[in-house]
GROMACS .gro file of C-alpha atoms in nm:
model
  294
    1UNK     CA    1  11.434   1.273   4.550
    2UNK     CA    2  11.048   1.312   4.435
    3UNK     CA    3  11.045   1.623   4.671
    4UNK     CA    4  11.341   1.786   4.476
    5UNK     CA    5  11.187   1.642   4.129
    6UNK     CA    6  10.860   1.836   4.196
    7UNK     CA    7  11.035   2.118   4.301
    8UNK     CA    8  11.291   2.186   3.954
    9UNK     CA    9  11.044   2.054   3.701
   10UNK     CA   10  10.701   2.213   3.832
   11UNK     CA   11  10.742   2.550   3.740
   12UNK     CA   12  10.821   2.454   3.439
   13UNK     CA   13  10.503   2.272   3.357
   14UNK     CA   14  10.124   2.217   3.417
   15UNK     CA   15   9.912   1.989   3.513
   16UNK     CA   16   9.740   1.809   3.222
   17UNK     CA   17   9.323   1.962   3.165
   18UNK     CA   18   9.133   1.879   2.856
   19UNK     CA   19   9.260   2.171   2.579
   20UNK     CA   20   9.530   1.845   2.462
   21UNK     CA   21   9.892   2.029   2.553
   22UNK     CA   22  10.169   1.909   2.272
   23UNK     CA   23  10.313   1.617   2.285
   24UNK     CA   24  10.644   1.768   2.423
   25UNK     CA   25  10.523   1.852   2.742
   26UNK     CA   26  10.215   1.571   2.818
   27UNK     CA   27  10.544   1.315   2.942
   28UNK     CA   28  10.666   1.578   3.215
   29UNK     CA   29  10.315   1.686   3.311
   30UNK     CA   30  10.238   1.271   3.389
   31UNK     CA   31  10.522   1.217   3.538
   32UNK     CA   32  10.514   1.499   3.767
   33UNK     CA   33  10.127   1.426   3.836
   34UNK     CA   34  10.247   1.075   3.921
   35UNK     CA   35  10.550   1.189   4.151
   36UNK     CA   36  10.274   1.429   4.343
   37UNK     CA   37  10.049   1.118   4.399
   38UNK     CA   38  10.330   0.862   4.525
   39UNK     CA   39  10.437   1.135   4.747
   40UNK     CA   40  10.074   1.159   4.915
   41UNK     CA   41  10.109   0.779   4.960
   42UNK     CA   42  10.411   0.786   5.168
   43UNK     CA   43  10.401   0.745   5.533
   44UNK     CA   44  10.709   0.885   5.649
   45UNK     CA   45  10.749   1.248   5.820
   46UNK     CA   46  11.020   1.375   5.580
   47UNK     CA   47  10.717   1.402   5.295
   48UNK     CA   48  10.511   1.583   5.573
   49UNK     CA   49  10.791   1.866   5.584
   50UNK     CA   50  10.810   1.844   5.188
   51UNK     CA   51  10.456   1.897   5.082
   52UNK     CA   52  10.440   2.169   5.283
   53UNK     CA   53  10.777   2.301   5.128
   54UNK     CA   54  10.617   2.237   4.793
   55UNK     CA   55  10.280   2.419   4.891
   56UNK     CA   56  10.419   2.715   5.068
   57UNK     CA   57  10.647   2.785   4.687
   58UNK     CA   58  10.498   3.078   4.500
   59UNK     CA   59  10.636   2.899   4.198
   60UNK     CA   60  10.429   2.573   4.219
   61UNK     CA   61  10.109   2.789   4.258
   62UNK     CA   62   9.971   2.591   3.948
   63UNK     CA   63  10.041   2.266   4.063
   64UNK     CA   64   9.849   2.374   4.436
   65UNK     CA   65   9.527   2.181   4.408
   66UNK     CA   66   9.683   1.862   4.351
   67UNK     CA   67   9.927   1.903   4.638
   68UNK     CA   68   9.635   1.954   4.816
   69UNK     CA   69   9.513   1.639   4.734
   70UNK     CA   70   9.815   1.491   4.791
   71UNK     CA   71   9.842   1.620   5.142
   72UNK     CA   72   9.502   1.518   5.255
   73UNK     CA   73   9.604   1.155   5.129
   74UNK     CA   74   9.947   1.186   5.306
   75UNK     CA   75   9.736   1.252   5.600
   76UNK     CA   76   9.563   0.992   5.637
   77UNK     CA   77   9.818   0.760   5.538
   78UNK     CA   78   9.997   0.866   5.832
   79UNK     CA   79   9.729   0.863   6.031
   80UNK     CA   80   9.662   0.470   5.979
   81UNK     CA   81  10.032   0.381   5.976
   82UNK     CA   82  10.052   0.486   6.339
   83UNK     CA   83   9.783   0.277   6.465
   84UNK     CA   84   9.912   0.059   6.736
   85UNK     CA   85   9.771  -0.284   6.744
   86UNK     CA   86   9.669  -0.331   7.122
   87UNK     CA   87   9.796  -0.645   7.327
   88UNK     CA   88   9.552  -0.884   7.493
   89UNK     CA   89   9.631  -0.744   7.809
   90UNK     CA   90   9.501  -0.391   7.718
   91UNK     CA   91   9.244  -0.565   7.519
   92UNK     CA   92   9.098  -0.676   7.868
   93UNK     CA   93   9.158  -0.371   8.044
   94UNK     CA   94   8.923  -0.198   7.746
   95UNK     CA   95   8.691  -0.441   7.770
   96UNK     CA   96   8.643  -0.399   8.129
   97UNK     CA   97   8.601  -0.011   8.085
   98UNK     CA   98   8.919   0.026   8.260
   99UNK     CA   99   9.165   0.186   8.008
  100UNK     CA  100   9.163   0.285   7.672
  101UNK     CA  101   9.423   0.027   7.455
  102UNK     CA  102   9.484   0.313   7.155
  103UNK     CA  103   9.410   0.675   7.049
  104UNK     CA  104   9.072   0.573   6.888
  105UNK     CA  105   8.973   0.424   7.240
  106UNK     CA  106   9.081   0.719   7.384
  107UNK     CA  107   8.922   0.957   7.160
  108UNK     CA  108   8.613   0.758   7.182
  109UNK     CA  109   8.612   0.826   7.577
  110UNK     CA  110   8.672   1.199   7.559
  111UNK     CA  111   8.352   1.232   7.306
  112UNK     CA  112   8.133   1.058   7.544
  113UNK     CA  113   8.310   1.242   7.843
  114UNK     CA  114   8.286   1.551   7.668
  115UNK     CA  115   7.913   1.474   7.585
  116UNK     CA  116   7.838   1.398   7.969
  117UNK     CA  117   7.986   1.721   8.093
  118UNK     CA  118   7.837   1.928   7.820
  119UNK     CA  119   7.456   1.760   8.010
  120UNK     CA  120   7.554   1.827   8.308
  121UNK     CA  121   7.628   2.201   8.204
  122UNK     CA  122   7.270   2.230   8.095
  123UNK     CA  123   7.096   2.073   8.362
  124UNK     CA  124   7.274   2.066   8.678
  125UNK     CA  125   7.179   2.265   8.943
  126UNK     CA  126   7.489   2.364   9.016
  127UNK     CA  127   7.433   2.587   8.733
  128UNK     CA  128   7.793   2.497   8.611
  129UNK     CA  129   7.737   2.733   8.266
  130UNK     CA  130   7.806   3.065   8.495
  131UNK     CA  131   8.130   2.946   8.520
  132UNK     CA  132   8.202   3.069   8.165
  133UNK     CA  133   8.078   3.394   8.162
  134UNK     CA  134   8.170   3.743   8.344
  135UNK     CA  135   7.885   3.845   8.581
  136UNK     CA  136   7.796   4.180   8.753
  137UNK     CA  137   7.757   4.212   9.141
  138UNK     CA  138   7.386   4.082   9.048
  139UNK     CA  139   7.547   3.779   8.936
  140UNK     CA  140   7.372   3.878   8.617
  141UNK     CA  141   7.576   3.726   8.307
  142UNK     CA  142   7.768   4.047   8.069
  143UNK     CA  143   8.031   3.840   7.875
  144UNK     CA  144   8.241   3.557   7.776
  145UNK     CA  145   8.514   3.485   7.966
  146UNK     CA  146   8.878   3.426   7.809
  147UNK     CA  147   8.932   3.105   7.620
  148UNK     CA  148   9.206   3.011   7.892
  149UNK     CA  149   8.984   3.059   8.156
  150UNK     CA  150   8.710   2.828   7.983
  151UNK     CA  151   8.950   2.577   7.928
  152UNK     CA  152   9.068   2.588   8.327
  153UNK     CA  153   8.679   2.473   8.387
  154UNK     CA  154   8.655   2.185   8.126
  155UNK     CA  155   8.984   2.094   8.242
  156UNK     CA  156   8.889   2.048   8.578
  157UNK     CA  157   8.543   1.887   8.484
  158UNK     CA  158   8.774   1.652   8.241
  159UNK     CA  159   8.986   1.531   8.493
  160UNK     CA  160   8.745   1.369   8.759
  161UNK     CA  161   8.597   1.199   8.441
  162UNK     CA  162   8.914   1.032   8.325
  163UNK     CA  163   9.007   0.692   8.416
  164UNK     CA  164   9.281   0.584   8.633
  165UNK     CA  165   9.646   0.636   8.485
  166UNK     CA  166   9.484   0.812   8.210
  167UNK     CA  167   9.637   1.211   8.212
  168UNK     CA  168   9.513   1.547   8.101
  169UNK     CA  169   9.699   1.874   8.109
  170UNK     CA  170   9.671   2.219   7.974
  171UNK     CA  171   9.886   2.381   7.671
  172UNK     CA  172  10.000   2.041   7.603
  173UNK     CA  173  10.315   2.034   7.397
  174UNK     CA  174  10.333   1.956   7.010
  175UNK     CA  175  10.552   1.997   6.657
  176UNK     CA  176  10.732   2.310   6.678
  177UNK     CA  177  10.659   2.395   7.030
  178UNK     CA  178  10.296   2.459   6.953
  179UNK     CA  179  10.072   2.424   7.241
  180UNK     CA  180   9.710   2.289   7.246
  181UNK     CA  181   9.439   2.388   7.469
  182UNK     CA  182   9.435   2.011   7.663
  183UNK     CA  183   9.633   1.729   7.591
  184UNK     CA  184   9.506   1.418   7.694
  185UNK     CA  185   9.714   1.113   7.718
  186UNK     CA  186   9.772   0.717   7.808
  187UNK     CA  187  10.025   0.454   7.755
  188UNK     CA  188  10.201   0.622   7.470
  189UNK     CA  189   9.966   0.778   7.292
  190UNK     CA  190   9.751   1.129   7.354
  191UNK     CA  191   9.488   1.316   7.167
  192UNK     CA  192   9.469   1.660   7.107
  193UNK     CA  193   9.163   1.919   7.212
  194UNK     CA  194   9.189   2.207   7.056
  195UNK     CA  195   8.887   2.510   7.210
  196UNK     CA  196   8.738   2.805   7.023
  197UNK     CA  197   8.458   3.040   7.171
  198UNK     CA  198   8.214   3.094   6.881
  199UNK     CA  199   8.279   3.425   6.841
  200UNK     CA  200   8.623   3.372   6.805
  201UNK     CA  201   8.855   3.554   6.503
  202UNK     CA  202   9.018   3.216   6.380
  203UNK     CA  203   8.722   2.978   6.482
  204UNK     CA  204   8.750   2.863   6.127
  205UNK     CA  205   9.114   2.841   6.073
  206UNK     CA  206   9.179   2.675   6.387
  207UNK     CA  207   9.083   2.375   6.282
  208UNK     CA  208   9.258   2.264   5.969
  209UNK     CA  209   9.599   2.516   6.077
  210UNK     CA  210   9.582   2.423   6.455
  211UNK     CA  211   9.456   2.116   6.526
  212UNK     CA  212   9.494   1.927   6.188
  213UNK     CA  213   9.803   2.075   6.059
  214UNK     CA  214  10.025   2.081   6.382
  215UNK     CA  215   9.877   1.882   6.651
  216UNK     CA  216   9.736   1.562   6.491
  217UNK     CA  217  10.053   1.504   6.285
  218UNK     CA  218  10.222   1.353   6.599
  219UNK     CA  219  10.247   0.985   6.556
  220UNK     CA  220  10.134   0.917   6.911
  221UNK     CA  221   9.767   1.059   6.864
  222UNK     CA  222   9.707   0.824   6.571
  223UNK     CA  223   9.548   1.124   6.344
  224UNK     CA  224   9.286   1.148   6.595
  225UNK     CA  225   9.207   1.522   6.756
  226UNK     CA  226   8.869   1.704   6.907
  227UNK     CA  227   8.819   2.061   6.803
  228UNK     CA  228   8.547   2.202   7.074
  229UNK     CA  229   8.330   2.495   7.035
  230UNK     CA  230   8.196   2.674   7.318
  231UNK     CA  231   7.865   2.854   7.240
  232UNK     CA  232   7.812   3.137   7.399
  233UNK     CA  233   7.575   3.252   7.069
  234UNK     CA  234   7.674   3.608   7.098
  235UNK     CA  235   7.638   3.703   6.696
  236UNK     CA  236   7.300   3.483   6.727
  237UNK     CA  237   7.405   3.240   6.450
  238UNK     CA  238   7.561   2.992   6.656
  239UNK     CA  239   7.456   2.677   6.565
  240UNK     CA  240   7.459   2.759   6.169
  241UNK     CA  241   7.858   2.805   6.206
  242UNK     CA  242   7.925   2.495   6.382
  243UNK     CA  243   7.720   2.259   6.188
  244UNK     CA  244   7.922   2.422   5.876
  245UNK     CA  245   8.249   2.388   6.065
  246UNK     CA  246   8.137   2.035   6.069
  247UNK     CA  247   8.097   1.970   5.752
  248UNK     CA  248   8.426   2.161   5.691
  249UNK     CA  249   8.616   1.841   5.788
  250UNK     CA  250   8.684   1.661   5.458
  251UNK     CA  251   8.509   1.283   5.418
  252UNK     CA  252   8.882   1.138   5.485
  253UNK     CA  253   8.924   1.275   5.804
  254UNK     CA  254   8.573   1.273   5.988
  255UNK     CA  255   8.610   0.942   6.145
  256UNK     CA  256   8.941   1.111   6.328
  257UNK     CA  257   8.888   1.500   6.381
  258UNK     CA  258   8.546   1.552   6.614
  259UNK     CA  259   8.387   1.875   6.596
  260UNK     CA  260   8.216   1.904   6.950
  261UNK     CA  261   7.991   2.215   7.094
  262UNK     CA  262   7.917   2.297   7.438
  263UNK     CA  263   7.611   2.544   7.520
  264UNK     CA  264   7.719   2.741   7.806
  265UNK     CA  265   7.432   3.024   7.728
  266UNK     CA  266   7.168   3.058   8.014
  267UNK     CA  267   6.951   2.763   7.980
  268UNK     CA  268   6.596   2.868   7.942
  269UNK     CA  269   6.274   2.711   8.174
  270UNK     CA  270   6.129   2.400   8.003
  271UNK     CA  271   5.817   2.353   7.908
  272UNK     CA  272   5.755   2.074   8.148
  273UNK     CA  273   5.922   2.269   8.425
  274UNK     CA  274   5.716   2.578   8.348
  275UNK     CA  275   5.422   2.307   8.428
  276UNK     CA  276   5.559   2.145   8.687
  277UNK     CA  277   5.597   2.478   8.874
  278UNK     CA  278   5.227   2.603   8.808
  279UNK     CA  279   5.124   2.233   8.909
  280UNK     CA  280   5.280   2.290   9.221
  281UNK     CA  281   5.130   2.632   9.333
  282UNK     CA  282   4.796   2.538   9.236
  283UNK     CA  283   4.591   2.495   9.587
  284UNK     CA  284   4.522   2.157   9.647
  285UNK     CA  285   4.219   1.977   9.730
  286UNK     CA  286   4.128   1.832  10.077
  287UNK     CA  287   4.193   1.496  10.145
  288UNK     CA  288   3.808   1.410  10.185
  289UNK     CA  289   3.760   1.562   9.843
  290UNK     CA  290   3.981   1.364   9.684
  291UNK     CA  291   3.845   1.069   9.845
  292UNK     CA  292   3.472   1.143   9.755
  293UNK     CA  293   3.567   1.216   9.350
  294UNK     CA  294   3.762   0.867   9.377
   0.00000   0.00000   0.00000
């Protein structure tokens, strides 16, 4: 009813500012400011699918900011009302770093997972970050590989991580058939990871259409989702755009929606290394020498 409210009287009116509208049309302005606000409040999935009727109408164009609002509210309403109190049982089980007992366990785990295989990446000698890239027959780095074909890497990394019973899978299934990179999920709920390459077209509107707007909305992840970056640093600005994708996630949702980046560019000697390898070519003195300085 507050859905179809908004919708006949909106275009009609607009929302109340400080130039002191006549007295005719302050009542309808309140009252549809009001409506917009209780809707925002509401937990249920039938507002979801009505803001964004209300938001996607040319006619309530002057009304859009404080749908907006409304929608980030609805959000995390939503979010929160989902939260499954854990019983003892899993309480244990979390306690012994066995499972997670909710999505904000879970997401918890995949940062720190994430974290560890973004180190290893770096330093291993495995020298996992060629992985991501297209090489010559020098083995020389040229380019990025495909997002899918980054993903099939972390996926594999992810997986030998996880704890047991705990699942992760590829294109993992969401609203309207839409499909995130990894899906990662335990005893009824799941958390979405949703991966960019920096240099990719809709790094920016991935997160808020993508991951925010279509994964994160299913009940079972709690509100909670990982967007994760891969930096490859091709346009040389790297780190700028992710620490401002960062602070892209609004102040309501930042305890739920991670922005992670992984460096997969060549890793450059250290300093300590570069020292460590002079150290060890430097000719060393005989052992009476050393014995006659002691």
């Amino acid at each position: 009813m507050l859905i179809a409210l908004v919708s006949l009287l909106g275009p009609s009116y607009e929302p109340i500012t400080g130039d002191g509208p006549d007295t005719q049309r302050v009542q309808p302005s309140f009252l549809l400011s009001d409506w917009i606000f209780a809707l925002g409040s509401r937990p249920d999935r039938s507002t979801t699918r009505g803001l964004d009727r209300l938001l996607e109408e040319p006619r309530m164009a002057k009304w859009r900011k404080s749908l907006e609002r409304s929608r980030d509210l609805h959000r995390v309403v939503v979010a929160d009302s989902a939260y499954l109190h854990p019983d003892p049982d899993l309480v244990r089980r979390t306690l012994s770093n066995l499972q997670p007992a909710n999505a904000a366990d879970l997401h918890t785990l995949l940062i720190d997972i994430f974290t560890d295989i973004s180190a290893r990446i770096r330093g291993d000698s495995a020298n996992l970050w060629r992985g991501f890239h297209n090489e010559d027959r020098y083995g020389r780095p040229q380019s990025a590989k495909p997002e899918n074909s980054c993903r099939d890497i972390l996926l594999q990394e992810l997986k030998h991580r996880l704890p047991l019973g705990v699942n992760a899978s590829a294109e993992g299934r969401y609203v309207s058939d839409k499909r995130a990179d990894i899906r990662v999920s335990y005893g009824g709920f799941n958390i979405p990871v949703e991966i960019k390459k920096d240099s990719s077209t809709d790094l920016w509107t991935g997160l808020p259409s993508q991951l925010v707007d279509q994964y994160t909305t299913d009940p079972e992840t709690g509100g909670y989702g990982i967007y994760l970056v891969l930096r490859f640093d091709e346009g040389g600005d790297s780190h700028r755009r992710i620490e401002n994708l960062k602070e892209s996630v609004s102040i309501e949702l930042r305890h739920k929606i991670s922005v992670l980046a992984i460096d997969v560019t060549k890793p450059e000697p250290s300093r300590s290394a570069s020292h460590l390898g002079r150290a060890l070519t430097r000719p060393t003195l005989p052992m009476a020498a050393v014995r006659e300085r002691a």
